[in-house]
mmCIF file of C-alpha atoms in Angstrom:
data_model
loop_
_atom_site.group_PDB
_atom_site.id
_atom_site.type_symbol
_atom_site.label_atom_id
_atom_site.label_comp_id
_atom_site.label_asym_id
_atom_site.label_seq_id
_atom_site.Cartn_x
_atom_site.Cartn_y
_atom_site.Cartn_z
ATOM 1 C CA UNK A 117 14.694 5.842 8.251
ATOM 2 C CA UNK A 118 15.297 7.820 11.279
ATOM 3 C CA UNK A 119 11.237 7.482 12.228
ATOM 4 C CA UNK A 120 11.290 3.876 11.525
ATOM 5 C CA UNK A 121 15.009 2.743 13.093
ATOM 6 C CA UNK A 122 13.220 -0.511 14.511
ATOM 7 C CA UNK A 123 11.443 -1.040 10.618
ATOM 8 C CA UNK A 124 12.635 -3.762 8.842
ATOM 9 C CA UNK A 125 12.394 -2.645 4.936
ATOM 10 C CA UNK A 126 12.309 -4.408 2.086
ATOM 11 C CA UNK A 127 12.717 -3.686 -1.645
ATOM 12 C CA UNK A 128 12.204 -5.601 -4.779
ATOM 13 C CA UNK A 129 13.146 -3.430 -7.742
ATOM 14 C CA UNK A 130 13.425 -4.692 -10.953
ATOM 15 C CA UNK A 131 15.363 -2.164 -12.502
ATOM 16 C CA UNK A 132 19.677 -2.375 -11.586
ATOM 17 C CA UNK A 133 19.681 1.433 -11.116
ATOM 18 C CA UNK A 134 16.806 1.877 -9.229
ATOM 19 C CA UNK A 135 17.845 -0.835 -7.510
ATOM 20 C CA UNK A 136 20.981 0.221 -6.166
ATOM 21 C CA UNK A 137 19.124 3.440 -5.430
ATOM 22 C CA UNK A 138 17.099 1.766 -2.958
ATOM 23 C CA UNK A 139 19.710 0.144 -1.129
ATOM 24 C CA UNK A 140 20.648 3.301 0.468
ATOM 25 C CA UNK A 141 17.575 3.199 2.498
ATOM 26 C CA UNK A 142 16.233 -0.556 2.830
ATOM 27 C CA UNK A 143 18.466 -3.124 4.196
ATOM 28 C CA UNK A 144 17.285 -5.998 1.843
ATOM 29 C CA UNK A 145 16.912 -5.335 -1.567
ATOM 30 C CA UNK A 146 16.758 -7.705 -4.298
ATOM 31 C CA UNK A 147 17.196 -6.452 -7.936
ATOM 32 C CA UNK A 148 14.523 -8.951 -9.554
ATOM 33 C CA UNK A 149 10.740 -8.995 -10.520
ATOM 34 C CA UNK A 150 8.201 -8.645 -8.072
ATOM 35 C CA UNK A 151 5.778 -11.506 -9.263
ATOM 36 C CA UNK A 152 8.023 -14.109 -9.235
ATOM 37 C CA UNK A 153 8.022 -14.203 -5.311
ATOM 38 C CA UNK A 154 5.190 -15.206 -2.899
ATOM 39 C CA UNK A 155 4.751 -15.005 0.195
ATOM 40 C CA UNK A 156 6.720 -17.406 2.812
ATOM 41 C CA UNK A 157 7.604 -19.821 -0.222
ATOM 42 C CA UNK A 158 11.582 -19.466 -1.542
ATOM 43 C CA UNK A 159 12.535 -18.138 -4.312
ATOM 44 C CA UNK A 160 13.385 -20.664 -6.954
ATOM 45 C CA UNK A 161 17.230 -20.127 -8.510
ATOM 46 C CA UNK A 162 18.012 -17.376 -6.066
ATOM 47 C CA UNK A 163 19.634 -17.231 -3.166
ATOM 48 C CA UNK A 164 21.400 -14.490 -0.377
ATOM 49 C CA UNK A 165 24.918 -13.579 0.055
ATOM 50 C CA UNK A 166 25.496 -15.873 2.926
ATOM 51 C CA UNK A 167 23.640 -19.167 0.212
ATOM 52 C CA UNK A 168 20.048 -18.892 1.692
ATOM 53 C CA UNK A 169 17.147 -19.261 0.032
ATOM 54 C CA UNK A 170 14.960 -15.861 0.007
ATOM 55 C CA UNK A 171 12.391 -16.018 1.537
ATOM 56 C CA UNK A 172 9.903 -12.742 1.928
ATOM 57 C CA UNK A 173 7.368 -13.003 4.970
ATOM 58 C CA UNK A 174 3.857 -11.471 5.573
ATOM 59 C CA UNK A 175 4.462 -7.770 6.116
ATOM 60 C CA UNK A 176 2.095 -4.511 7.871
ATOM 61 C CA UNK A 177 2.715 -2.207 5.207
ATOM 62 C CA UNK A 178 3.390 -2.373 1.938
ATOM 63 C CA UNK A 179 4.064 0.598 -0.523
ATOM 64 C CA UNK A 180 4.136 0.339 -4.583
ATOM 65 C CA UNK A 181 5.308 2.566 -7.244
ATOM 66 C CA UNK A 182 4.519 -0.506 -9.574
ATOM 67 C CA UNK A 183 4.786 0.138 -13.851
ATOM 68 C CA UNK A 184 1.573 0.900 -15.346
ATOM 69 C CA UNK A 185 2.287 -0.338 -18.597
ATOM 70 C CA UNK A 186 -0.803 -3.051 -19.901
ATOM 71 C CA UNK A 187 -2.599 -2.963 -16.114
ATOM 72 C CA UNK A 188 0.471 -3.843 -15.059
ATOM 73 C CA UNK A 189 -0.191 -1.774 -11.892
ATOM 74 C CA UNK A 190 -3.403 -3.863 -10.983
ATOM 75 C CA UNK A 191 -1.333 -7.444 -11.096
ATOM 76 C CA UNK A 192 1.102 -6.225 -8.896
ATOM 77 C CA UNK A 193 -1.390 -4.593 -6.325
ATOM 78 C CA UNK A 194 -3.014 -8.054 -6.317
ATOM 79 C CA UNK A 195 0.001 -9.626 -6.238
ATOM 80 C CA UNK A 196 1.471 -7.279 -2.775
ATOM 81 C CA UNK A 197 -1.778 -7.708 -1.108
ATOM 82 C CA UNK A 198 -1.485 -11.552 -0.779
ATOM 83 C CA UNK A 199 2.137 -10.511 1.472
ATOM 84 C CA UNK A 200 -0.371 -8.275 3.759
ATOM 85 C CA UNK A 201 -0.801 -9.471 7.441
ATOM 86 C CA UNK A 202 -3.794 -9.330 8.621
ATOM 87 C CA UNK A 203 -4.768 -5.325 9.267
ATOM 88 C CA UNK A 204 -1.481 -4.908 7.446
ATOM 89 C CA UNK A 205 -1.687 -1.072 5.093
ATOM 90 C CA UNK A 206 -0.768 -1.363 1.207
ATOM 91 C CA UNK A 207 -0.747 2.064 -0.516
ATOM 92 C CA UNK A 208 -0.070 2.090 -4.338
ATOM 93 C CA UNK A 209 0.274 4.630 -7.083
ATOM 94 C CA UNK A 210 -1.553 3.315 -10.032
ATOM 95 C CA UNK A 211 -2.809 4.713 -13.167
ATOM 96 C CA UNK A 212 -6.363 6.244 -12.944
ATOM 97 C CA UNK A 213 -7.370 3.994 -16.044
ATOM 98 C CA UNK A 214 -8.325 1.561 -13.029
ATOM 99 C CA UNK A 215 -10.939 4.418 -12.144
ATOM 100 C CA UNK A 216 -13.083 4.089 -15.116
ATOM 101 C CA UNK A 217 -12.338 1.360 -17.845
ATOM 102 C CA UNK A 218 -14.740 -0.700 -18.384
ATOM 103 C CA UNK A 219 -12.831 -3.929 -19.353
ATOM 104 C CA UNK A 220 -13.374 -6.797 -17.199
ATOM 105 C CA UNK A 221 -10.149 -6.638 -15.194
ATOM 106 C CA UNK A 222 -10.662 -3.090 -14.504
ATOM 107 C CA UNK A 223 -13.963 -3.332 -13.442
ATOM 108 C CA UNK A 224 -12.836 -6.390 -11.489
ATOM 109 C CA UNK A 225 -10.342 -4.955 -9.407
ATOM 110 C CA UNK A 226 -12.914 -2.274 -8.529
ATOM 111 C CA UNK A 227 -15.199 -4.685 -6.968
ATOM 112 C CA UNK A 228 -11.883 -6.179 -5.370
ATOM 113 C CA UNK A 229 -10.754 -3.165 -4.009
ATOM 114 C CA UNK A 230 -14.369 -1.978 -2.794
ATOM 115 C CA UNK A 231 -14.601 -5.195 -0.756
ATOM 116 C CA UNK A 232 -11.850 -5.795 0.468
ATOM 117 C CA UNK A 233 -10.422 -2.412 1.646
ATOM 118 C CA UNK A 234 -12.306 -0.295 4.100
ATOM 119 C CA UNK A 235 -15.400 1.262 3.945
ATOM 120 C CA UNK A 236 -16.124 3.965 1.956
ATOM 121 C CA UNK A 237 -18.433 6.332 3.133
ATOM 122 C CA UNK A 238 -19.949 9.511 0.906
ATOM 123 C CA UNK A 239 -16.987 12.133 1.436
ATOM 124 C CA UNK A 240 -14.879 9.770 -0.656
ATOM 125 C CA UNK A 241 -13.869 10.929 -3.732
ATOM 126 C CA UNK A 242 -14.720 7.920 -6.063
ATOM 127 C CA UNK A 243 -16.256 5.276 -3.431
ATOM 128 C CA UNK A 244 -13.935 2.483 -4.257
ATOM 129 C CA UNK A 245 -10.577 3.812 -2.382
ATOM 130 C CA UNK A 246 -8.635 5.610 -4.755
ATOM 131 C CA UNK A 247 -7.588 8.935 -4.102
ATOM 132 C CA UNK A 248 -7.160 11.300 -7.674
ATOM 133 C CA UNK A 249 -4.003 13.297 -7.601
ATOM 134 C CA UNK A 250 -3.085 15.922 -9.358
ATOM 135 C CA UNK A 251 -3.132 16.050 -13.146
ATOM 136 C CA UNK A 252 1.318 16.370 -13.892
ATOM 137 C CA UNK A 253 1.484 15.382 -10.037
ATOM 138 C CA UNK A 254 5.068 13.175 -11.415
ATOM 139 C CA UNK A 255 5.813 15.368 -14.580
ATOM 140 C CA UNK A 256 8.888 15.907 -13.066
ATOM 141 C CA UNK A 257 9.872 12.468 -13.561
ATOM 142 C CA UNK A 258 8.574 12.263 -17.199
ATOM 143 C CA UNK A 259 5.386 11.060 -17.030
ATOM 144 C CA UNK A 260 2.278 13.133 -17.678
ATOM 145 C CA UNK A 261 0.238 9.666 -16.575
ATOM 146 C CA UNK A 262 -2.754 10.792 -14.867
ATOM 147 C CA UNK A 263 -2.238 8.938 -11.268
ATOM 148 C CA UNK A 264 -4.306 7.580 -8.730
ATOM 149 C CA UNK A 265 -3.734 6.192 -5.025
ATOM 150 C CA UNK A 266 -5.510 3.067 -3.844
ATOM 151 C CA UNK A 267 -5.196 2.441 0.107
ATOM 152 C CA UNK A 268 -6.013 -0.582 1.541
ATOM 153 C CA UNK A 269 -6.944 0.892 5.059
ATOM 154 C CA UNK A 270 -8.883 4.106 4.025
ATOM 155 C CA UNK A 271 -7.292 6.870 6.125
ATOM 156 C CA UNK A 272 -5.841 8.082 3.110
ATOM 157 C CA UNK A 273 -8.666 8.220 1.060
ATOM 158 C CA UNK A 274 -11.164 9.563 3.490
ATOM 159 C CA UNK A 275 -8.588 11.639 5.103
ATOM 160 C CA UNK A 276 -9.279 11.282 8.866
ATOM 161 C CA UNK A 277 -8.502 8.037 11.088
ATOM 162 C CA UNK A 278 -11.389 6.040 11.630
ATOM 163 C CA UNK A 279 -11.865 4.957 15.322
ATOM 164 C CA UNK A 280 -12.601 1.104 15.720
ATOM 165 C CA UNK A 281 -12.525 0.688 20.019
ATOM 166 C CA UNK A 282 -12.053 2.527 23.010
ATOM 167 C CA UNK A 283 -10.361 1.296 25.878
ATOM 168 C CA UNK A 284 -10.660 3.810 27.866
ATOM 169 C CA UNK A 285 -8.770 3.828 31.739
ATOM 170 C CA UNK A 286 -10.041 7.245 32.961
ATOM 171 C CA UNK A 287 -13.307 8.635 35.261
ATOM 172 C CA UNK A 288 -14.298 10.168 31.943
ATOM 173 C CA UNK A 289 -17.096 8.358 29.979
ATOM 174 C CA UNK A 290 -16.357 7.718 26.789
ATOM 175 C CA UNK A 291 -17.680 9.897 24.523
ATOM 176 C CA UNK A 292 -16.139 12.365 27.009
ATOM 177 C CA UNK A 293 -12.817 11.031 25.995
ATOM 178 C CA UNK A 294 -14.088 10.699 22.417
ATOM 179 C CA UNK A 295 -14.514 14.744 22.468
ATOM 180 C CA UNK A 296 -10.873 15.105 23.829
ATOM 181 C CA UNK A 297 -9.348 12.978 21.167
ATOM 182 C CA UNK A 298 -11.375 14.686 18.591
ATOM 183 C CA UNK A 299 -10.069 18.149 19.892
ATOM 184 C CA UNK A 300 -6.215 16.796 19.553
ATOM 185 C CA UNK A 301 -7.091 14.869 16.603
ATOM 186 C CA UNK A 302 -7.158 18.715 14.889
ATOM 187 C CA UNK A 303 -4.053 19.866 15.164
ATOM 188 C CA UNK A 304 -2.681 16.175 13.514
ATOM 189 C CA UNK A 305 -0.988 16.728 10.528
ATOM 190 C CA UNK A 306 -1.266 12.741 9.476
#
């Protein structure tokens, strides 16, 4: 919170407990289900506090933990990427089931993710933006799920920043400044 004092946060939690939880750290939090909201439309039969409609907005990042249960975890990425600005980040936990079933929605959401997240080059480890963690990797909060992480932007996945432009304001050419950046770049820990 400290990192982000300017960030605006928003949570939608479904579960009371959790809920309240969450409230600690984001400044609006609605106790409710996810997929009944969209994006700059209010929210039918609910309102705030102060009797306004809610109302969520287009957002730059947006961060899941959503239940796998039934592909549950695919409607809601869907879902949260329809609330993305444009260039806005969603990361998601999800089960790895999305990795290799071969039902249609799986398979579908594949080819979803695949075109419409970045660019996946050969060092990935699946191609389609989904980063395999560790097998237990949330046994500490019950779950022996296997878990994956899909990233709409890629840095995650591929693990390195991926330079778009240069503006560049110095004598140096640029791939003179390219090599400088690269030699900071190494000592990033992000």
């Amino acid at each position: 919170k400290r990192a982000c004092s300017e960030a605006e946060i928003t949570a939608i939690e479904i579960d009371p407990e959790n809920a309240r939880a969450l409230s600690i750290k984001a400044r609006s939090v609605f106790c409710d289900d996810f997929l009944r909201f969209e994006p700059n439309k209010p929210l039918s039969g609910r309102m705030t506090a102060l009797n306004k409609e809610i109302v969520l907005p287009l957002y730059d990042r947006a961060v899941l933990n959503p239940p796998f249960r039934r592909g549950a975890d695919v409607e809601h990425v869907l879902h949260a990427w329809k609330f993305l600005k444009p260039g806005g980040r969603l990361v998601s936990i999800m089960s790895s089931h999305v990795t290799f079933a071969q039902d249609k929605r799986s398979a579908e959401f594949r080819a979803f993710v695949k075109k419409n997240a970045a660019r996946f080059d050969d060092e990935d480890l699946d191609g389609f933006g989904f980063l395999t963690l560790p097998a237990g990797s949330f046994a500490a909060a019950g779950t022996q799920v296997n878990t994956v992480v899909v990233d709409k932007t890629g840095t995650l996945t591929r693990g390195k920043p991926t330079l778009v432009d240069i503006q560049n304001f110095s004598s140096l050419e640029n791939h003179e400044m390219v090599g400088i950046l690269a030699s900071l770049e190494k000592k990033s820990e992000h």
